[in-house]
């Protein structure tokens, strides 16, 4: 009897200045080529530069989430670590990373993922 392969999700919180979208394109291309089942990209603003032509059609396993009041409301309702990190969410990227990782883990579990990898956009697995 063969053991099923674990489904793996990856989460990152990122802030990309204009002109640096190639970093994100490389990150996505590398991890999708490894067979990562879902990539949760939490953009830490509403203006990060996204690469052209790699949206849903070419990478359906990439889930993009923008920082917004609605996301914070959802995290407050669903994330157990909100009590610890919520008070610091506006000024500390580490607080947002923790909340985003937990939020992604809840979504990934619904999609059948059993592993979650948390990396910065300048790191590769």
PDB file of C-alpha atoms in Angstrom:
ATOM      1  CA  UNK A   1       0.000   0.000   0.000  1.00  0.00           C
ATOM      2  CA  UNK A   2       1.425   3.366  -0.960  1.00  0.00           C
ATOM      3  CA  UNK A   3       1.253   6.361   1.322  1.00  0.00           C
ATOM      4  CA  UNK A   4      -0.305   9.403  -0.342  1.00  0.00           C
ATOM      5  CA  UNK A   5       2.020  12.323  -0.930  1.00  0.00           C
ATOM      6  CA  UNK A   6       1.347  15.258   1.378  1.00  0.00           C
ATOM      7  CA  UNK A   7      -0.195  18.292  -0.243  1.00  0.00           C
ATOM      8  CA  UNK A   8       2.017  21.297   0.441  1.00  0.00           C
ATOM      9  CA  UNK A   9       1.098  24.974   0.608  1.00  0.00           C
ATOM     10  CA  UNK A  10       3.488  27.894   0.766  1.00  0.00           C
ATOM     11  CA  UNK A  11       2.751  31.310   2.257  1.00  0.00           C
ATOM     12  CA  UNK A  12       4.647  34.583   1.986  1.00  0.00           C
ATOM     13  CA  UNK A  13       3.965  38.170   2.966  1.00  0.00           C
ATOM     14  CA  UNK A  14       5.503  40.575   0.504  1.00  0.00           C
ATOM     15  CA  UNK A  15       5.919  44.194  -0.401  1.00  0.00           C
ATOM     16  CA  UNK A  16       7.316  44.768  -3.866  1.00  0.00           C
ATOM     17  CA  UNK A  17       8.349  48.182  -5.114  1.00  0.00           C
ATOM     18  CA  UNK A  18       7.688  49.101  -8.736  1.00  0.00           C
ATOM     19  CA  UNK A  19      10.041  47.391 -11.139  1.00  0.00           C
ATOM     20  CA  UNK A  20      10.776  44.370  -8.959  1.00  0.00           C
ATOM     21  CA  UNK A  21       8.056  42.045 -10.191  1.00  0.00           C
ATOM     22  CA  UNK A  22      10.670  39.714 -11.684  1.00  0.00           C
ATOM     23  CA  UNK A  23      11.516  38.640  -8.113  1.00  0.00           C
ATOM     24  CA  UNK A  24       7.937  37.478  -7.617  1.00  0.00           C
ATOM     25  CA  UNK A  25       7.770  35.845 -11.042  1.00  0.00           C
ATOM     26  CA  UNK A  26      10.915  33.862 -10.261  1.00  0.00           C
ATOM     27  CA  UNK A  27       9.599  32.871  -6.812  1.00  0.00           C
ATOM     28  CA  UNK A  28       6.302  31.631  -8.266  1.00  0.00           C
ATOM     29  CA  UNK A  29       7.933  29.844 -11.203  1.00  0.00           C
ATOM     30  CA  UNK A  30      10.418  28.029  -8.965  1.00  0.00           C
ATOM     31  CA  UNK A  31       7.906  26.841  -6.398  1.00  0.00           C
ATOM     32  CA  UNK A  32       5.271  25.782  -8.913  1.00  0.00           C
ATOM     33  CA  UNK A  33       7.966  23.801 -10.749  1.00  0.00           C
ATOM     34  CA  UNK A  34       8.679  21.958  -7.476  1.00  0.00           C
ATOM     35  CA  UNK A  35       5.053  20.893  -7.305  1.00  0.00           C
ATOM     36  CA  UNK A  36       3.898  23.115  -4.443  1.00  0.00           C
ATOM     37  CA  UNK A  37       0.133  22.623  -4.428  1.00  0.00           C
ATOM     38  CA  UNK A  38      -0.884  26.149  -3.357  1.00  0.00           C
ATOM     39  CA  UNK A  39       0.979  29.441  -3.036  1.00  0.00           C
ATOM     40  CA  UNK A  40      -0.608  32.059  -0.807  1.00  0.00           C
ATOM     41  CA  UNK A  41       0.795  35.487  -1.620  1.00  0.00           C
ATOM     42  CA  UNK A  42      -0.172  38.119   0.941  1.00  0.00           C
ATOM     43  CA  UNK A  43       0.564  41.530  -0.534  1.00  0.00           C
ATOM     44  CA  UNK A  44       1.315  43.934   2.303  1.00  0.00           C
ATOM     45  CA  UNK A  45      -0.068  46.904   0.379  1.00  0.00           C
ATOM     46  CA  UNK A  46      -2.362  47.657  -2.529  1.00  0.00           C
ATOM     47  CA  UNK A  47       0.321  48.750  -4.986  1.00  0.00           C
ATOM     48  CA  UNK A  48       2.890  45.929  -5.123  1.00  0.00           C
ATOM     49  CA  UNK A  49       4.087  45.239  -8.617  1.00  0.00           C
ATOM     50  CA  UNK A  50       2.766  41.959 -10.019  1.00  0.00           C
ATOM     51  CA  UNK A  51       4.321  40.332 -13.114  1.00  0.00           C
ATOM     52  CA  UNK A  52       2.351  40.507 -16.327  1.00  0.00           C
ATOM     53  CA  UNK A  53       0.892  37.317 -17.745  1.00  0.00           C
ATOM     54  CA  UNK A  54       1.186  34.956 -14.783  1.00  0.00           C
ATOM     55  CA  UNK A  55      -2.237  35.357 -13.282  1.00  0.00           C
ATOM     56  CA  UNK A  56      -4.823  32.606 -12.847  1.00  0.00           C
ATOM     57  CA  UNK A  57      -4.536  31.151 -16.344  1.00  0.00           C
ATOM     58  CA  UNK A  58      -0.896  30.169 -15.987  1.00  0.00           C
ATOM     59  CA  UNK A  59      -0.786  29.561 -12.214  1.00  0.00           C
ATOM     60  CA  UNK A  60      -4.185  28.496 -10.869  1.00  0.00           C
ATOM     61  CA  UNK A  61      -2.626  27.378  -7.572  1.00  0.00           C
ATOM     62  CA  UNK A  62      -1.511  30.950  -6.764  1.00  0.00           C
ATOM     63  CA  UNK A  63      -3.871  32.701  -4.365  1.00  0.00           C
ATOM     64  CA  UNK A  64      -3.299  36.438  -4.054  1.00  0.00           C
ATOM     65  CA  UNK A  65      -4.534  38.252  -0.954  1.00  0.00           C
ATOM     66  CA  UNK A  66      -4.246  42.022  -0.484  1.00  0.00           C
ATOM     67  CA  UNK A  67      -3.950  43.643   2.935  1.00  0.00           C
ATOM     68  CA  UNK A  68      -7.292  45.288   3.598  1.00  0.00           C
ATOM     69  CA  UNK A  69      -9.712  46.082   6.417  1.00  0.00           C
ATOM     70  CA  UNK A  70     -11.782  43.075   5.307  1.00  0.00           C
ATOM     71  CA  UNK A  71      -8.777  40.747   5.636  1.00  0.00           C
ATOM     72  CA  UNK A  72      -8.033  42.088   9.114  1.00  0.00           C
ATOM     73  CA  UNK A  73     -11.675  41.560  10.133  1.00  0.00           C
ATOM     74  CA  UNK A  74     -11.543  37.980   8.860  1.00  0.00           C
ATOM     75  CA  UNK A  75      -8.254  37.319  10.643  1.00  0.00           C
ATOM     76  CA  UNK A  76      -9.647  38.747  13.875  1.00  0.00           C
ATOM     77  CA  UNK A  77     -12.606  36.364  13.630  1.00  0.00           C
ATOM     78  CA  UNK A  78     -10.739  33.219  12.569  1.00  0.00           C
ATOM     79  CA  UNK A  79      -7.114  33.357  13.733  1.00  0.00           C
ATOM     80  CA  UNK A  80      -6.254  32.199  17.242  1.00  0.00           C
ATOM     81  CA  UNK A  81      -3.047  34.237  17.189  1.00  0.00           C
ATOM     82  CA  UNK A  82      -5.024  37.485  16.800  1.00  0.00           C
ATOM     83  CA  UNK A  83      -5.065  37.972  20.593  1.00  0.00           C
ATOM     84  CA  UNK A  84      -1.273  37.993  20.632  1.00  0.00           C
ATOM     85  CA  UNK A  85      -0.462  39.765  17.343  1.00  0.00           C
ATOM     86  CA  UNK A  86      -3.551  41.846  16.547  1.00  0.00           C
ATOM     87  CA  UNK A  87      -2.473  44.861  18.624  1.00  0.00           C
ATOM     88  CA  UNK A  88       0.744  45.085  16.565  1.00  0.00           C
ATOM     89  CA  UNK A  89      -0.678  44.518  13.089  1.00  0.00           C
ATOM     90  CA  UNK A  90      -0.423  48.122  11.907  1.00  0.00           C
ATOM     91  CA  UNK A  91       3.249  48.598  12.747  1.00  0.00           C
ATOM     92  CA  UNK A  92       4.963  45.203  12.807  1.00  0.00           C
ATOM     93  CA  UNK A  93       5.475  43.084   9.715  1.00  0.00           C
ATOM     94  CA  UNK A  94       6.168  40.039  11.925  1.00  0.00           C
ATOM     95  CA  UNK A  95       2.659  40.336  13.381  1.00  0.00           C
ATOM     96  CA  UNK A  96       1.164  40.429   9.885  1.00  0.00           C
ATOM     97  CA  UNK A  97       3.316  37.460   8.827  1.00  0.00           C
ATOM     98  CA  UNK A  98       2.071  35.382  11.763  1.00  0.00           C
ATOM     99  CA  UNK A  99      -1.549  36.264  11.048  1.00  0.00           C
ATOM    100  CA  UNK A 100      -1.143  35.651   7.322  1.00  0.00           C
ATOM    101  CA  UNK A 101       0.481  32.265   7.973  1.00  0.00           C
ATOM    102  CA  UNK A 102      -2.369  31.182  10.217  1.00  0.00           C
ATOM    103  CA  UNK A 103      -4.980  32.538   7.791  1.00  0.00           C
ATOM    104  CA  UNK A 104      -3.320  30.674   4.903  1.00  0.00           C
ATOM    105  CA  UNK A 105      -3.117  27.480   6.962  1.00  0.00           C
ATOM    106  CA  UNK A 106      -6.859  27.564   7.542  1.00  0.00           C
ATOM    107  CA  UNK A 107      -7.528  28.066   3.823  1.00  0.00           C
ATOM    108  CA  UNK A 108      -4.956  25.451   2.776  1.00  0.00           C
ATOM    109  CA  UNK A 109      -6.426  22.870   5.140  1.00  0.00           C
ATOM    110  CA  UNK A 110      -9.812  23.353   3.456  1.00  0.00           C
ATOM    111  CA  UNK A 111      -8.074  22.613   0.140  1.00  0.00           C
ATOM    112  CA  UNK A 112      -6.597  19.384   1.494  1.00  0.00           C
ATOM    113  CA  UNK A 113      -3.057  20.581   2.182  1.00  0.00           C
ATOM    114  CA  UNK A 114      -1.321  18.914   5.097  1.00  0.00           C
ATOM    115  CA  UNK A 115       1.912  20.926   5.156  1.00  0.00           C
ATOM    116  CA  UNK A 116       2.568  24.674   5.208  1.00  0.00           C
ATOM    117  CA  UNK A 117       5.863  26.293   4.344  1.00  0.00           C
ATOM    118  CA  UNK A 118       6.431  29.939   5.318  1.00  0.00           C
ATOM    119  CA  UNK A 119       9.121  31.741   3.295  1.00  0.00           C
ATOM    120  CA  UNK A 120      10.059  35.308   2.509  1.00  0.00           C
ATOM    121  CA  UNK A 121       9.875  36.218  -1.186  1.00  0.00           C
ATOM    122  CA  UNK A 122      13.678  36.421  -1.338  1.00  0.00           C
ATOM    123  CA  UNK A 123      14.045  32.797  -0.162  1.00  0.00           C
ATOM    124  CA  UNK A 124      13.654  29.593  -2.153  1.00  0.00           C
ATOM    125  CA  UNK A 125      12.760  26.084  -0.987  1.00  0.00           C
TER     126      UNK A 125
END
